[in-house]
Amino acid sequence: MTDNDDISGQLPASSNNDENQFVGIPPSTSIADVVQLIRIHYQEMCSFREKIDTHNQEMCIFRERVEAQLANSRYRNNRSRRRHNLTSSLSSNESDHDILRANSRSHPVPVPVPRTPTPRILTPVPRTLTPIV
C-alpha cells in the first residue's frame, strides 16, 4: 500500500498532485458516490453510442438510396444521349451502316445489319453526234 491509498471510503484529500484530482468532484465525495457517477456516465455513453450506431445505419441506407438514384439517373442520361446521338446522326451525311456500327459499341443488344441500299437505275441520256467539219 502507498501513502495515497485510502481505505476509509473517501477520496484522498486535496494535494498539489493533480493525479489524485477528479474534475468537478469535490474531494469529500465518497467512493460509492464516484462509482455511481461513473455508472451514470457509462450508461450515458452507451446511450450515445447507440444513437451514433442508429445514425450510421440511417446514413448507410441514405447513401445506398442516393447511389441507386445516381445509377438510375446515369442510365437514363446514357439512354437519352444514345437516342439523341442516333437521331442527330441520321440527319447528317453518315451512312446507316456507320451509325448502327457506332451505336452497337455502347448498345447492349445486337443491332441488325442494315439492308444494302437499292441501286438507282440510270437511264441513258441520248447523245447526238455532231459531224466534225
Short mmCIF file of N, CA and C in Angstrom, two decimals:
data_model
loop_
_atom_site.label_atom_id
_atom_site.label_comp_id
_atom_site.label_asym_id
_atom_site.label_seq_id
_atom_site.Cartn_x
_atom_site.Cartn_y
_atom_site.Cartn_z
N MET A 1 0.82 -1.17 0.00
CA MET A 1 0.00 0.00 0.00
C MET A 1 0.87 1.24 0.00
N THR A 2 0.41 2.27 -0.71
CA THR A 2 1.17 3.52 -0.77
C THR A 2 0.53 4.54 0.16
N ASP A 3 1.18 5.68 0.26
CA ASP A 3 0.66 6.74 1.12
C ASP A 3 -0.65 7.32 0.60
N ASN A 4 -0.88 7.22 -0.72
CA ASN A 4 -2.09 7.80 -1.30
C ASN A 4 -3.30 6.88 -1.18
N ASP A 5 -3.11 5.62 -0.84
CA ASP A 5 -4.24 4.69 -0.71
C ASP A 5 -5.06 5.06 0.51
N ASP A 6 -6.39 4.99 0.32
CA ASP A 6 -7.29 5.34 1.41
C ASP A 6 -8.32 4.24 1.53
N ILE A 7 -8.39 3.62 2.68
CA ILE A 7 -9.33 2.52 2.87
C ILE A 7 -10.58 2.97 3.62
N SER A 8 -10.71 4.27 3.86
CA SER A 8 -11.85 4.76 4.63
C SER A 8 -13.10 4.98 3.79
N GLY A 9 -13.01 4.82 2.46
CA GLY A 9 -14.16 5.04 1.61
C GLY A 9 -14.26 6.48 1.14
N GLN A 10 -13.26 7.27 1.40
CA GLN A 10 -13.24 8.66 0.95
C GLN A 10 -12.12 8.83 -0.08
N LEU A 11 -12.33 9.82 -0.96
CA LEU A 11 -11.26 10.14 -1.89
C LEU A 11 -10.13 10.79 -1.12
N PRO A 12 -8.92 10.69 -1.65
CA PRO A 12 -7.79 11.33 -0.96
C PRO A 12 -8.01 12.83 -0.83
N ALA A 13 -7.50 13.39 0.19
CA ALA A 13 -7.64 14.83 0.42
C ALA A 13 -6.88 15.59 -0.66
N SER A 14 -7.28 16.85 -0.86
CA SER A 14 -6.63 17.66 -1.89
C SER A 14 -5.15 17.77 -1.60
N SER A 15 -4.42 17.68 -2.68
CA SER A 15 -2.97 17.85 -2.56
C SER A 15 -2.51 18.59 -3.80
N ASN A 16 -1.28 18.89 -3.85
CA ASN A 16 -0.72 19.58 -5.02
C ASN A 16 -0.56 18.63 -6.20
N ASN A 17 -0.70 17.34 -5.96
CA ASN A 17 -0.54 16.33 -7.00
C ASN A 17 -1.85 16.22 -7.79
N ASP A 18 -1.85 16.60 -9.08
CA ASP A 18 -3.05 16.59 -9.90
C ASP A 18 -3.53 15.18 -10.25
N GLU A 19 -2.71 14.17 -10.06
CA GLU A 19 -3.12 12.80 -10.38
C GLU A 19 -4.31 12.37 -9.53
N ASN A 20 -4.43 12.87 -8.33
CA ASN A 20 -5.48 12.45 -7.42
C ASN A 20 -6.74 13.30 -7.54
N GLN A 21 -6.76 14.27 -8.41
CA GLN A 21 -7.90 15.17 -8.52
C GLN A 21 -8.88 14.69 -9.59
N PHE A 22 -10.17 14.67 -9.26
CA PHE A 22 -11.23 14.38 -10.21
C PHE A 22 -11.87 15.71 -10.56
N VAL A 23 -11.98 15.99 -11.83
CA VAL A 23 -12.51 17.27 -12.26
C VAL A 23 -13.98 17.35 -11.90
N GLY A 24 -14.37 18.38 -11.19
CA GLY A 24 -15.76 18.61 -10.86
C GLY A 24 -16.28 17.79 -9.70
N ILE A 25 -15.48 16.95 -9.08
CA ILE A 25 -15.93 16.14 -7.94
C ILE A 25 -15.13 16.61 -6.72
N PRO A 26 -15.83 17.09 -5.72
CA PRO A 26 -15.11 17.56 -4.53
C PRO A 26 -14.40 16.39 -3.83
N PRO A 27 -13.30 16.67 -3.17
CA PRO A 27 -12.52 15.61 -2.51
C PRO A 27 -13.28 14.88 -1.40
N SER A 28 -14.32 15.48 -0.86
CA SER A 28 -15.05 14.83 0.23
C SER A 28 -16.07 13.82 -0.27
N THR A 29 -16.22 13.64 -1.58
CA THR A 29 -17.20 12.71 -2.14
C THR A 29 -16.76 11.28 -1.85
N SER A 30 -17.73 10.46 -1.46
CA SER A 30 -17.39 9.07 -1.13
C SER A 30 -17.11 8.29 -2.41
N ILE A 31 -16.38 7.20 -2.25
CA ILE A 31 -16.05 6.34 -3.39
C ILE A 31 -17.33 5.75 -3.98
N ALA A 32 -18.31 5.41 -3.15
CA ALA A 32 -19.57 4.86 -3.64
C ALA A 32 -20.27 5.88 -4.55
N ASP A 33 -20.23 7.16 -4.16
CA ASP A 33 -20.83 8.20 -5.00
C ASP A 33 -20.09 8.35 -6.32
N VAL A 34 -18.77 8.26 -6.27
CA VAL A 34 -17.98 8.36 -7.50
C VAL A 34 -18.29 7.17 -8.42
N VAL A 35 -18.40 5.98 -7.83
CA VAL A 35 -18.73 4.79 -8.62
C VAL A 35 -20.11 4.97 -9.26
N GLN A 36 -21.06 5.52 -8.49
CA GLN A 36 -22.39 5.77 -9.04
C GLN A 36 -22.32 6.78 -10.19
N LEU A 37 -21.53 7.84 -10.04
CA LEU A 37 -21.36 8.82 -11.12
C LEU A 37 -20.74 8.17 -12.36
N ILE A 38 -19.77 7.29 -12.13
CA ILE A 38 -19.14 6.59 -13.26
C ILE A 38 -20.16 5.71 -13.97
N ARG A 39 -21.01 5.01 -13.22
CA ARG A 39 -22.04 4.16 -13.83
C ARG A 39 -23.01 5.00 -14.66
N ILE A 40 -23.44 6.13 -14.10
CA ILE A 40 -24.35 7.01 -14.84
C ILE A 40 -23.68 7.51 -16.12
N HIS A 41 -22.43 7.92 -15.98
CA HIS A 41 -21.69 8.41 -17.15
C HIS A 41 -21.55 7.29 -18.19
N TYR A 42 -21.27 6.08 -17.74
CA TYR A 42 -21.12 4.94 -18.65
C TYR A 42 -22.44 4.66 -19.38
N GLN A 43 -23.56 4.71 -18.65
CA GLN A 43 -24.87 4.49 -19.28
C GLN A 43 -25.17 5.58 -20.32
N GLU A 44 -24.80 6.82 -19.99
CA GLU A 44 -25.00 7.91 -20.95
C GLU A 44 -24.15 7.69 -22.20
N MET A 45 -22.92 7.22 -22.00
CA MET A 45 -22.04 6.95 -23.14
C MET A 45 -22.58 5.81 -23.99
N CYS A 46 -23.13 4.77 -23.33
CA CYS A 46 -23.72 3.65 -24.07
C CYS A 46 -24.93 4.13 -24.88
N SER A 47 -25.75 4.96 -24.27
CA SER A 47 -26.92 5.50 -24.97
C SER A 47 -26.47 6.36 -26.15
N PHE A 48 -25.45 7.16 -25.93
CA PHE A 48 -24.91 8.00 -27.00
C PHE A 48 -24.36 7.13 -28.13
N ARG A 49 -23.67 6.05 -27.75
CA ARG A 49 -23.12 5.14 -28.76
C ARG A 49 -24.24 4.48 -29.58
N GLU A 50 -25.34 4.12 -28.92
CA GLU A 50 -26.48 3.54 -29.64
C GLU A 50 -27.05 4.56 -30.63
N LYS A 51 -27.12 5.82 -30.20
CA LYS A 51 -27.61 6.87 -31.11
C LYS A 51 -26.69 7.01 -32.31
N ILE A 52 -25.38 6.95 -32.07
CA ILE A 52 -24.41 7.04 -33.17
C ILE A 52 -24.58 5.86 -34.11
N ASP A 53 -24.72 4.64 -33.56
CA ASP A 53 -24.90 3.45 -34.39
C ASP A 53 -26.17 3.56 -35.23
N THR A 54 -27.26 4.02 -34.61
CA THR A 54 -28.52 4.20 -35.34
C THR A 54 -28.35 5.22 -36.46
N HIS A 55 -27.67 6.32 -36.14
CA HIS A 55 -27.42 7.35 -37.15
C HIS A 55 -26.58 6.79 -38.29
N ASN A 56 -25.54 6.01 -37.96
CA ASN A 56 -24.70 5.41 -39.00
C ASN A 56 -25.50 4.48 -39.90
N GLN A 57 -26.40 3.69 -39.31
CA GLN A 57 -27.25 2.80 -40.11
C GLN A 57 -28.15 3.62 -41.03
N GLU A 58 -28.74 4.69 -40.50
CA GLU A 58 -29.59 5.55 -41.32
C GLU A 58 -28.80 6.18 -42.46
N MET A 59 -27.57 6.59 -42.17
CA MET A 59 -26.74 7.19 -43.22
C MET A 59 -26.36 6.17 -44.28
N CYS A 60 -26.12 4.92 -43.88
CA CYS A 60 -25.82 3.87 -44.86
C CYS A 60 -27.02 3.64 -45.78
N ILE A 61 -28.21 3.60 -45.20
CA ILE A 61 -29.43 3.42 -46.01
C ILE A 61 -29.60 4.61 -46.95
N PHE A 62 -29.37 5.82 -46.43
CA PHE A 62 -29.49 7.02 -47.25
C PHE A 62 -28.48 6.99 -48.40
N ARG A 63 -27.23 6.60 -48.08
CA ARG A 63 -26.20 6.54 -49.12
C ARG A 63 -26.56 5.53 -50.20
N GLU A 64 -27.09 4.36 -49.79
CA GLU A 64 -27.50 3.35 -50.77
C GLU A 64 -28.60 3.90 -51.68
N ARG A 65 -29.55 4.63 -51.09
CA ARG A 65 -30.63 5.21 -51.91
C ARG A 65 -30.08 6.24 -52.89
N VAL A 66 -29.17 7.09 -52.42
CA VAL A 66 -28.60 8.11 -53.29
C VAL A 66 -27.80 7.46 -54.41
N GLU A 67 -27.01 6.42 -54.08
CA GLU A 67 -26.23 5.73 -55.11
C GLU A 67 -27.15 5.07 -56.13
N ALA A 68 -28.27 4.50 -55.67
CA ALA A 68 -29.21 3.87 -56.60
C ALA A 68 -29.84 4.93 -57.51
N GLN A 69 -30.21 6.08 -56.94
CA GLN A 69 -30.78 7.15 -57.75
C GLN A 69 -29.77 7.68 -58.76
N LEU A 70 -28.51 7.79 -58.32
CA LEU A 70 -27.47 8.27 -59.22
C LEU A 70 -27.24 7.28 -60.36
N ALA A 71 -27.20 6.00 -60.05
CA ALA A 71 -27.03 4.98 -61.09
C ALA A 71 -28.21 5.02 -62.06
N ASN A 72 -29.42 5.16 -61.53
CA ASN A 72 -30.60 5.23 -62.38
C ASN A 72 -30.55 6.48 -63.26
N SER A 73 -30.12 7.59 -62.70
CA SER A 73 -30.02 8.83 -63.46
C SER A 73 -28.97 8.70 -64.56
N ARG A 74 -27.83 8.08 -64.24
CA ARG A 74 -26.79 7.87 -65.26
C ARG A 74 -27.32 6.99 -66.38
N TYR A 75 -28.06 5.95 -66.01
CA TYR A 75 -28.62 5.04 -67.02
C TYR A 75 -29.56 5.81 -67.94
N ARG A 76 -30.46 6.62 -67.34
CA ARG A 76 -31.40 7.39 -68.15
C ARG A 76 -30.68 8.40 -69.03
N ASN A 77 -29.66 9.06 -68.48
CA ASN A 77 -28.90 10.04 -69.27
C ASN A 77 -28.18 9.37 -70.43
N ASN A 78 -27.60 8.20 -70.19
CA ASN A 78 -26.90 7.48 -71.26
C ASN A 78 -27.88 7.07 -72.35
N ARG A 79 -29.06 6.57 -71.95
CA ARG A 79 -30.06 6.18 -72.95
C ARG A 79 -30.49 7.39 -73.75
N SER A 80 -30.71 8.51 -73.06
CA SER A 80 -31.14 9.73 -73.75
C SER A 80 -30.04 10.22 -74.69
N ARG A 81 -28.79 10.15 -74.24
CA ARG A 81 -27.67 10.59 -75.06
C ARG A 81 -27.54 9.71 -76.31
N ARG A 82 -27.70 8.38 -76.13
CA ARG A 82 -27.63 7.48 -77.29
C ARG A 82 -28.75 7.78 -78.26
N ARG A 83 -29.95 8.00 -77.72
CA ARG A 83 -31.09 8.30 -78.58
C ARG A 83 -30.85 9.61 -79.33
N HIS A 84 -30.31 10.61 -78.63
CA HIS A 84 -30.01 11.89 -79.27
C HIS A 84 -28.93 11.72 -80.34
N ASN A 85 -27.89 10.95 -80.01
CA ASN A 85 -26.82 10.72 -80.98
C ASN A 85 -27.35 10.02 -82.22
N LEU A 86 -28.25 9.07 -82.03
CA LEU A 86 -28.81 8.35 -83.16
C LEU A 86 -29.63 9.28 -84.05
N THR A 87 -30.48 10.10 -83.45
CA THR A 87 -31.33 10.98 -84.26
C THR A 87 -30.51 12.08 -84.91
N SER A 88 -29.51 12.61 -84.22
CA SER A 88 -28.69 13.65 -84.84
C SER A 88 -27.81 13.07 -85.93
N SER A 89 -27.38 11.83 -85.77
CA SER A 89 -26.55 11.19 -86.79
C SER A 89 -27.36 10.88 -88.04
N LEU A 90 -28.62 10.55 -87.88
CA LEU A 90 -29.44 10.22 -89.03
C LEU A 90 -29.61 11.42 -89.95
N SER A 91 -29.56 12.61 -89.39
CA SER A 91 -29.75 13.79 -90.21
C SER A 91 -28.45 14.22 -90.90
N SER A 92 -27.33 13.64 -90.50
CA SER A 92 -26.07 14.02 -91.12
C SER A 92 -25.83 13.17 -92.37
N ASN A 93 -24.65 13.29 -92.94
CA ASN A 93 -24.35 12.58 -94.18
C ASN A 93 -23.78 11.19 -93.96
N GLU A 94 -23.75 10.71 -92.73
CA GLU A 94 -23.21 9.39 -92.46
C GLU A 94 -24.14 8.32 -93.03
N SER A 95 -23.56 7.20 -93.34
CA SER A 95 -24.39 6.10 -93.83
C SER A 95 -25.05 5.40 -92.65
N ASP A 96 -26.14 4.70 -92.91
CA ASP A 96 -26.84 3.97 -91.85
C ASP A 96 -25.94 2.93 -91.22
N HIS A 97 -25.11 2.31 -92.03
CA HIS A 97 -24.22 1.26 -91.52
C HIS A 97 -23.25 1.84 -90.50
N ASP A 98 -22.67 3.02 -90.78
CA ASP A 98 -21.75 3.66 -89.84
C ASP A 98 -22.45 4.02 -88.54
N ILE A 99 -23.67 4.49 -88.62
CA ILE A 99 -24.43 4.87 -87.43
C ILE A 99 -24.71 3.65 -86.57
N LEU A 100 -25.18 2.59 -87.19
CA LEU A 100 -25.50 1.39 -86.42
C LEU A 100 -24.25 0.77 -85.83
N ARG A 101 -23.15 0.80 -86.56
CA ARG A 101 -21.90 0.25 -86.05
C ARG A 101 -21.43 1.07 -84.85
N ALA A 102 -21.52 2.39 -84.91
CA ALA A 102 -21.10 3.25 -83.80
C ALA A 102 -21.99 3.03 -82.58
N ASN A 103 -23.28 2.89 -82.79
CA ASN A 103 -24.19 2.69 -81.66
C ASN A 103 -24.10 1.30 -81.09
N SER A 104 -23.65 0.34 -81.86
CA SER A 104 -23.58 -1.03 -81.35
C SER A 104 -22.49 -1.18 -80.30
N ARG A 105 -21.52 -0.27 -80.27
CA ARG A 105 -20.46 -0.35 -79.27
C ARG A 105 -21.00 -0.12 -77.87
N SER A 106 -21.95 0.79 -77.74
CA SER A 106 -22.49 1.10 -76.42
C SER A 106 -23.86 0.49 -76.20
N HIS A 107 -24.41 -0.15 -77.20
CA HIS A 107 -25.76 -0.70 -77.11
C HIS A 107 -25.69 -2.14 -76.62
N PRO A 108 -26.48 -2.52 -75.60
CA PRO A 108 -26.36 -3.86 -75.03
C PRO A 108 -26.96 -4.97 -75.90
N VAL A 109 -27.87 -4.66 -76.79
CA VAL A 109 -28.48 -5.71 -77.62
C VAL A 109 -27.89 -5.66 -79.01
N PRO A 110 -27.82 -6.80 -79.70
CA PRO A 110 -27.25 -6.79 -81.05
C PRO A 110 -28.10 -5.95 -82.00
N VAL A 111 -27.43 -5.24 -82.87
CA VAL A 111 -28.10 -4.38 -83.84
C VAL A 111 -28.11 -5.10 -85.18
N PRO A 112 -29.25 -5.17 -85.85
CA PRO A 112 -29.29 -5.87 -87.14
C PRO A 112 -28.46 -5.14 -88.19
N VAL A 113 -27.90 -5.92 -89.11
CA VAL A 113 -27.10 -5.35 -90.19
C VAL A 113 -28.06 -4.65 -91.16
N PRO A 114 -27.74 -3.45 -91.56
CA PRO A 114 -28.66 -2.72 -92.44
C PRO A 114 -28.73 -3.36 -93.84
N ARG A 115 -29.86 -3.16 -94.48
CA ARG A 115 -30.02 -3.66 -95.85
C ARG A 115 -29.16 -2.83 -96.78
N THR A 116 -28.75 -3.45 -97.85
CA THR A 116 -27.99 -2.68 -98.84
C THR A 116 -28.95 -1.75 -99.55
N PRO A 117 -28.53 -0.55 -99.83
CA PRO A 117 -29.44 0.40 -100.48
C PRO A 117 -29.81 -0.07 -101.89
N THR A 118 -31.00 0.26 -102.26
CA THR A 118 -31.47 -0.10 -103.60
C THR A 118 -30.72 0.74 -104.62
N PRO A 119 -30.10 0.08 -105.62
CA PRO A 119 -29.33 0.88 -106.59
C PRO A 119 -30.27 1.70 -107.47
N ARG A 120 -29.83 2.89 -107.76
CA ARG A 120 -30.62 3.75 -108.65
C ARG A 120 -30.42 3.30 -110.10
N ILE A 121 -31.49 3.25 -110.82
CA ILE A 121 -31.40 2.86 -112.22
C ILE A 121 -31.15 4.13 -113.04
N LEU A 122 -30.06 4.11 -113.73
CA LEU A 122 -29.70 5.27 -114.53
C LEU A 122 -30.21 5.07 -115.96
N THR A 123 -30.91 6.02 -116.42
CA THR A 123 -31.38 5.95 -117.82
C THR A 123 -30.36 6.65 -118.71
N PRO A 124 -30.05 6.03 -119.83
CA PRO A 124 -29.04 6.66 -120.69
C PRO A 124 -29.57 7.95 -121.32
N VAL A 125 -28.72 8.91 -121.39
CA VAL A 125 -29.07 10.19 -122.00
C VAL A 125 -28.68 10.11 -123.48
N PRO A 126 -29.63 10.35 -124.37
CA PRO A 126 -29.27 10.26 -125.80
C PRO A 126 -28.31 11.38 -126.20
N ARG A 127 -27.29 10.99 -126.90
CA ARG A 127 -26.30 11.97 -127.36
C ARG A 127 -26.42 12.10 -128.88
N THR A 128 -26.32 13.26 -129.27
CA THR A 128 -26.32 13.46 -130.73
C THR A 128 -24.90 13.69 -131.18
N LEU A 129 -24.55 13.01 -132.20
CA LEU A 129 -23.19 13.17 -132.72
C LEU A 129 -23.19 14.29 -133.75
N THR A 130 -22.34 15.17 -133.52
CA THR A 130 -22.21 16.26 -134.50
C THR A 130 -21.01 15.96 -135.39
N PRO A 131 -21.21 16.02 -136.67
CA PRO A 131 -20.08 15.72 -137.55
C PRO A 131 -19.00 16.81 -137.46
N ILE A 132 -17.80 16.38 -137.52
CA ILE A 132 -16.68 17.32 -137.50
C ILE A 132 -16.49 17.83 -138.94
N VAL A 133 -16.48 19.08 -139.07
CA VAL A 133 -16.35 19.65 -140.42
C VAL A 133 -14.96 20.19 -140.61
#
